[in-house]
mmCIF file of C-alpha atoms in Angstrom:
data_model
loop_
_atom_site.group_PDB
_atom_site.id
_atom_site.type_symbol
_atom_site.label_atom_id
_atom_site.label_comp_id
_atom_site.label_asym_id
_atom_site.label_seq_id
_atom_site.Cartn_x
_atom_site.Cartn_y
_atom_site.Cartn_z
ATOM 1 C CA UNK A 4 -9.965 105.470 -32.747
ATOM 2 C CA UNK A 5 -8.951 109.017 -33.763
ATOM 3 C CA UNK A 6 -8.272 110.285 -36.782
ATOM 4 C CA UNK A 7 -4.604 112.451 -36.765
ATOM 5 C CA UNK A 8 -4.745 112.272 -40.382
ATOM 6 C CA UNK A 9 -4.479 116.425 -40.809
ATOM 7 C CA UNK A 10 -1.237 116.063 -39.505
ATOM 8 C CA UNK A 11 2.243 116.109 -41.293
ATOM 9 C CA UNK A 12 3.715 112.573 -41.481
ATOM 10 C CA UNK A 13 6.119 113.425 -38.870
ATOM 11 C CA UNK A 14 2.983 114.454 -36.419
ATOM 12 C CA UNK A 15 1.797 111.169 -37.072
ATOM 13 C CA UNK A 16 4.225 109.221 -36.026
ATOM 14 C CA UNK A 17 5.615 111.048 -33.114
ATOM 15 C CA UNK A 18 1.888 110.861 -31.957
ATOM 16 C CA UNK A 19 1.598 107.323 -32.243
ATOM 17 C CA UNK A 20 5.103 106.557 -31.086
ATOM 18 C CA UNK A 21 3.551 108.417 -27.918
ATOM 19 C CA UNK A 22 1.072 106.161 -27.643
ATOM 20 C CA UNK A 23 2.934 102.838 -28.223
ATOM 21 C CA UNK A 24 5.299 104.294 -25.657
ATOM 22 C CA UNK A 25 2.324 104.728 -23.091
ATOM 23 C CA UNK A 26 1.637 101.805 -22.504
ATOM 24 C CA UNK A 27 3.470 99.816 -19.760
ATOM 25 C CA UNK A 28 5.948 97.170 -20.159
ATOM 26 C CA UNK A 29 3.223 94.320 -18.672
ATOM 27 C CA UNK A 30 0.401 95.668 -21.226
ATOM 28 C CA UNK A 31 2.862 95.304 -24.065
ATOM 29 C CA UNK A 32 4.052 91.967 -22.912
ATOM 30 C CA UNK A 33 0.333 90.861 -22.163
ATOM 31 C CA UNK A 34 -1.328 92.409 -25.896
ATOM 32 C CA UNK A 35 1.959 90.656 -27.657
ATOM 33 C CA UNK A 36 1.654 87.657 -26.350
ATOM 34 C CA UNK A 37 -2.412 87.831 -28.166
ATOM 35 C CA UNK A 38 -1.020 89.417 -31.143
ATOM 36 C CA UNK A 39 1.498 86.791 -31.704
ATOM 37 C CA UNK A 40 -1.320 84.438 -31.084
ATOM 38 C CA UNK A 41 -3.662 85.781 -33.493
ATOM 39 C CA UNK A 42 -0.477 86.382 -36.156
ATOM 40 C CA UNK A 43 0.124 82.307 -35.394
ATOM 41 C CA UNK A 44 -3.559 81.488 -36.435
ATOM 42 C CA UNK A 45 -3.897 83.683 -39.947
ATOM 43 C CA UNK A 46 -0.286 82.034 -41.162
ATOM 44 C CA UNK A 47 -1.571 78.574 -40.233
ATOM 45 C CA UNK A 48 -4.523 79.589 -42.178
ATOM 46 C CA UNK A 49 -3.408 81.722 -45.251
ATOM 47 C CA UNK A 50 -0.170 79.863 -45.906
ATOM 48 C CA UNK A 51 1.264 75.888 -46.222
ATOM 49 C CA UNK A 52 3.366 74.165 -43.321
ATOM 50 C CA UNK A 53 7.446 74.370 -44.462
ATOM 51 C CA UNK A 54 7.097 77.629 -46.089
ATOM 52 C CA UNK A 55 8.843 80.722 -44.955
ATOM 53 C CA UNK A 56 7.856 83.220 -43.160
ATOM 54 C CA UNK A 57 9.794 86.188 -42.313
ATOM 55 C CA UNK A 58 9.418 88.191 -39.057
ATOM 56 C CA UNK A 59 11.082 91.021 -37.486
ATOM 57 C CA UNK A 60 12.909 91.456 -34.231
ATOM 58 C CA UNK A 61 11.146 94.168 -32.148
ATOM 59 C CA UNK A 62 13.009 97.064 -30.901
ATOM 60 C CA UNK A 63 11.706 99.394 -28.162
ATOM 61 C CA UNK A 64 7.891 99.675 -27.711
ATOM 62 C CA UNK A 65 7.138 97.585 -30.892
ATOM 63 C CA UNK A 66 4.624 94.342 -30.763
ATOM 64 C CA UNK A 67 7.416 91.906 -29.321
ATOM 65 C CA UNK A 68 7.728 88.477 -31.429
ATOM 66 C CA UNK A 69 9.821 86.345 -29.784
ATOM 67 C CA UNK A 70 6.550 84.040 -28.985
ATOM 68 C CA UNK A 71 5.597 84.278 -32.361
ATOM 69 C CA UNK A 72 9.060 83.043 -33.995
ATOM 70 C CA UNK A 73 8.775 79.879 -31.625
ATOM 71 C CA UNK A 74 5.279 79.266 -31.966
ATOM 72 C CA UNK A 75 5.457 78.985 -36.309
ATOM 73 C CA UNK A 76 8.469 77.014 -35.530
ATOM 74 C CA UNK A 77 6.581 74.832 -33.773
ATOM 75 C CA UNK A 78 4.178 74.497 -36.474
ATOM 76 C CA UNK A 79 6.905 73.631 -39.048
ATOM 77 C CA UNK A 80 7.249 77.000 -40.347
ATOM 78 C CA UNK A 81 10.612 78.491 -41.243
ATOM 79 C CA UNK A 82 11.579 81.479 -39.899
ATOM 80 C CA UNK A 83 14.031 84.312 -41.340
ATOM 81 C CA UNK A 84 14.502 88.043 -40.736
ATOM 82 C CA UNK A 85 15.632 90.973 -42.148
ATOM 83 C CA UNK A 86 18.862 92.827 -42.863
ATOM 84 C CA UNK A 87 19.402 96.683 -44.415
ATOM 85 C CA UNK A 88 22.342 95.726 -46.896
ATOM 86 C CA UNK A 89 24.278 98.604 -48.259
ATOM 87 C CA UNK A 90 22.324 101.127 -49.872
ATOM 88 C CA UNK A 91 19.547 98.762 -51.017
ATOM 89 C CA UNK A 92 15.933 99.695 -49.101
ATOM 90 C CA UNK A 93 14.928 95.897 -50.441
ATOM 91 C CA UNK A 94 16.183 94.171 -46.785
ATOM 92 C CA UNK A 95 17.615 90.955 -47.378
ATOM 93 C CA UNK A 96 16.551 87.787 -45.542
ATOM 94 C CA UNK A 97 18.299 85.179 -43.585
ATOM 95 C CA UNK A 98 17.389 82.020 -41.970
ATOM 96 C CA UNK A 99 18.643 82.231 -38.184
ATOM 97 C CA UNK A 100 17.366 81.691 -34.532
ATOM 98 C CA UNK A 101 16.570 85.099 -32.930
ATOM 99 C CA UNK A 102 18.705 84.804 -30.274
ATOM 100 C CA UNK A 103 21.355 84.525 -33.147
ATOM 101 C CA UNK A 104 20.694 87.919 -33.803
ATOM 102 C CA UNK A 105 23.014 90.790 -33.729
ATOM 103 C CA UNK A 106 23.053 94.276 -32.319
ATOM 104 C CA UNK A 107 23.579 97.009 -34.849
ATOM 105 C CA UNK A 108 24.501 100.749 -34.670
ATOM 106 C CA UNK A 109 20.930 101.736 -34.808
ATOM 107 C CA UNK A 110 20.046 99.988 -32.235
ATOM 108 C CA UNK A 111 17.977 97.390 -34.413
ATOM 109 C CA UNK A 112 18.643 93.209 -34.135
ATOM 110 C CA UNK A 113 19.719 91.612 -37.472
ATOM 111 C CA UNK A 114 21.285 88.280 -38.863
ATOM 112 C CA UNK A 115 24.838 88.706 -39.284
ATOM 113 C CA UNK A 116 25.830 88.572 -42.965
ATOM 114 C CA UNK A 117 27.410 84.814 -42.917
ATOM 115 C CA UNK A 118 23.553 83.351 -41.755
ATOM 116 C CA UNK A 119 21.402 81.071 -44.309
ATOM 117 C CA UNK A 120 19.948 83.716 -46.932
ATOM 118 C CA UNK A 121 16.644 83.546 -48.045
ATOM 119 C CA UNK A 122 15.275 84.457 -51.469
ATOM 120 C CA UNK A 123 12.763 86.962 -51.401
ATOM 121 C CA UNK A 124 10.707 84.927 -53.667
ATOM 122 C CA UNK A 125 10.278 82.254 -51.788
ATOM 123 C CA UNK A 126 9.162 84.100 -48.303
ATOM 124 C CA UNK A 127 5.078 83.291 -48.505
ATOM 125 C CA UNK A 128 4.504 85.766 -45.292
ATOM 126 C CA UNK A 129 5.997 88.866 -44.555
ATOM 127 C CA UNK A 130 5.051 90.117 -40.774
ATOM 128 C CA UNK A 131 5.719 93.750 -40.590
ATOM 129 C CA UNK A 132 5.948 96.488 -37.769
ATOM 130 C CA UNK A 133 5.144 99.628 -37.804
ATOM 131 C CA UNK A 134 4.215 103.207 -36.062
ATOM 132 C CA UNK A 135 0.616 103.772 -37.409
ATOM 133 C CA UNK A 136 -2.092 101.768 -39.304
ATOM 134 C CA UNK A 137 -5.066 101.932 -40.621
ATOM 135 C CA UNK A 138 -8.297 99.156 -41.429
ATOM 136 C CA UNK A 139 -7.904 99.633 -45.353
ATOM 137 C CA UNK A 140 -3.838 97.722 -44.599
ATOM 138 C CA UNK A 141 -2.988 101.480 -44.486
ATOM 139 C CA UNK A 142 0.798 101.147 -42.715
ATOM 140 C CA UNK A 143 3.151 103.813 -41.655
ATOM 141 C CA UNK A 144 6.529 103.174 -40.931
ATOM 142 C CA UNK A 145 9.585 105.326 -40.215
ATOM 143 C CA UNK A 146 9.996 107.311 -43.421
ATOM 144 C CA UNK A 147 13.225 104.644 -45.047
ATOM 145 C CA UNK A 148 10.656 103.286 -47.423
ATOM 146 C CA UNK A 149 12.566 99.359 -46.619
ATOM 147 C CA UNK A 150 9.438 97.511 -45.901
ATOM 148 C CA UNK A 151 7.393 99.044 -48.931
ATOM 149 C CA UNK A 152 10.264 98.502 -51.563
ATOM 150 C CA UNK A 153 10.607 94.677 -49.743
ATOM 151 C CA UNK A 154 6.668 94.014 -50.583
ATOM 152 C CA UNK A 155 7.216 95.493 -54.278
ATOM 153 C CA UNK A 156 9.806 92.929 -54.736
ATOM 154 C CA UNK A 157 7.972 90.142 -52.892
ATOM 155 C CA UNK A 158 5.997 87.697 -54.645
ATOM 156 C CA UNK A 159 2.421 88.549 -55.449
ATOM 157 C CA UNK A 160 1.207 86.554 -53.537
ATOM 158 C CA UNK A 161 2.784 86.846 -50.503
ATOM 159 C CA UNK A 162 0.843 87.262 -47.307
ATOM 160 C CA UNK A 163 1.916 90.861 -45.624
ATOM 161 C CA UNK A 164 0.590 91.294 -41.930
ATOM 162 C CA UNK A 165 1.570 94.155 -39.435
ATOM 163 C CA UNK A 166 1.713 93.625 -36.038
ATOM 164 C CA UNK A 167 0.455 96.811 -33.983
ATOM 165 C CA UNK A 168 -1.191 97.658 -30.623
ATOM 166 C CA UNK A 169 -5.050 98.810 -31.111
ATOM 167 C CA UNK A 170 -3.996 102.730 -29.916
ATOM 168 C CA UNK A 171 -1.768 102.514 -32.907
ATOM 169 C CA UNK A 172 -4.925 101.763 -35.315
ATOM 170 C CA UNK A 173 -6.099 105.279 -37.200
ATOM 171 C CA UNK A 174 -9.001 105.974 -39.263
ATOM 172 C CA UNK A 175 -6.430 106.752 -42.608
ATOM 173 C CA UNK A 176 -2.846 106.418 -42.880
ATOM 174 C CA UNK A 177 -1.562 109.104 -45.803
ATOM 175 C CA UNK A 178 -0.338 107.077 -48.579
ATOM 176 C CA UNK A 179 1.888 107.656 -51.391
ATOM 177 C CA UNK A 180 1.621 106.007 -54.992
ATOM 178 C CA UNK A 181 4.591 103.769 -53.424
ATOM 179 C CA UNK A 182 2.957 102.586 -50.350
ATOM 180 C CA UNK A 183 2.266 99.178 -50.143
ATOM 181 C CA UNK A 184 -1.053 97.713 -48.322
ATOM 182 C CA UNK A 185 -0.777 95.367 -46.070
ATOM 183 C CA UNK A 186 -3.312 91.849 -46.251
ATOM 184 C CA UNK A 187 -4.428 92.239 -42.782
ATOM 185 C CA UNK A 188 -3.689 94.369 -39.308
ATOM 186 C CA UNK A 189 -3.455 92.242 -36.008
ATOM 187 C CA UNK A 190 -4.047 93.961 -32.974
ATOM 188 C CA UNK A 191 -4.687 92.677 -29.104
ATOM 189 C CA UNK A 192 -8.366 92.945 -30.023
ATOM 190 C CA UNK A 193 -8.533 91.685 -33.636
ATOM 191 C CA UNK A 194 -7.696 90.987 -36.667
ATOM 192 C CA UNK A 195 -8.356 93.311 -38.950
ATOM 193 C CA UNK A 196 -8.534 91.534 -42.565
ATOM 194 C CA UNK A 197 -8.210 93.730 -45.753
ATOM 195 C CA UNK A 198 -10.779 93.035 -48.150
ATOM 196 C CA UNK A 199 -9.535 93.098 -51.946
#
């Protein structure tokens, strides 16, 4: 695990985009399919049958959760995923089967506007990508600030889990006063629980 945390945020995640980008497309396929396992397993645990829990729809190199969206449906779970409405960075939720999803101009998968919505209060897990994190629930995303203004509006206590491959796990993310933390890190080798 190495520590680019001397870098400029930018650094970081161009390094670590690297790295997610190195690996090949059976490695990601093969760590995702533990991931999702693991991710399964601490929503079982942490949170009640029937309640909602919203994913995200990888794009590119990202931990892929197709597997993951069938497997909590499976165990009764409700599913819903995001949408970047208007101006807001809060994303807004919607109940729909991923391969209901949409295409956007960024290249990103999302619910199309007329899906079920979800309140944000009642979401009890939030599983979140990212390009860099950290053991302490340190998480670095793109720089749009959507999933750290989501989790300040989320309820308090609602689960939040990233998804990452272990070569994107540093020794410190930077934060900023409006980071959030995350509750725990799942990688292909672990799962990295945050201690309060």
């Amino acid at each position: 695990m190495s520590s680019p945390t001397g870098r400029a945020k930018p650094d970081i995640r161009r390094l670590l985009l690297s790295r997610r980008d190195a690996l090949s497309e059976g490695e990601r396929a093969t760590y995702s399919g533990a991931i999702c396992e693991r991710a399964r397993r601490l929503v079982e645990e942490r949170c009640a049958s029937g309640s909602i829990v919203a994913l995200y729809a990888h794009k590119g190199s990202e931990v892929e959760t197709a597997a993951l969206d069938e497997r909590l449906r499976a165990s009764g779970f409700r599913v819903a995923y995001p949408r970047v409405v208007d101006e807001s960075r809060v994303l807004a939720f919607f109940e729909v089967a991923i391969d209901a999803l949409g295409a956007t101009r960024w290249g990103l998968r999302e619910p199309s506007a007329d899906a079920t919505a979800v309140a944000i209060e009642t979401i009890a897990a939030f599983v979140v990508p990212g390009l860099a994190f950290d053991r302490a629930g340190g998480r670095m995303g793109w720089g749009k600030g959507h999933y750290d203004a989501t989790l300040t509006a989320a309820r308090a206590d609602a689960e939040c889990i990233g998804l990452a491959f272990e070569c994107q796990v540093v020794e410190n993310v930077p934060r900023e006063s409006h980071d959030v933390a995350l509750d725990a890190i799942i990688t292909e080798v672990a799962t990295h629980a945050v201690a309060e």
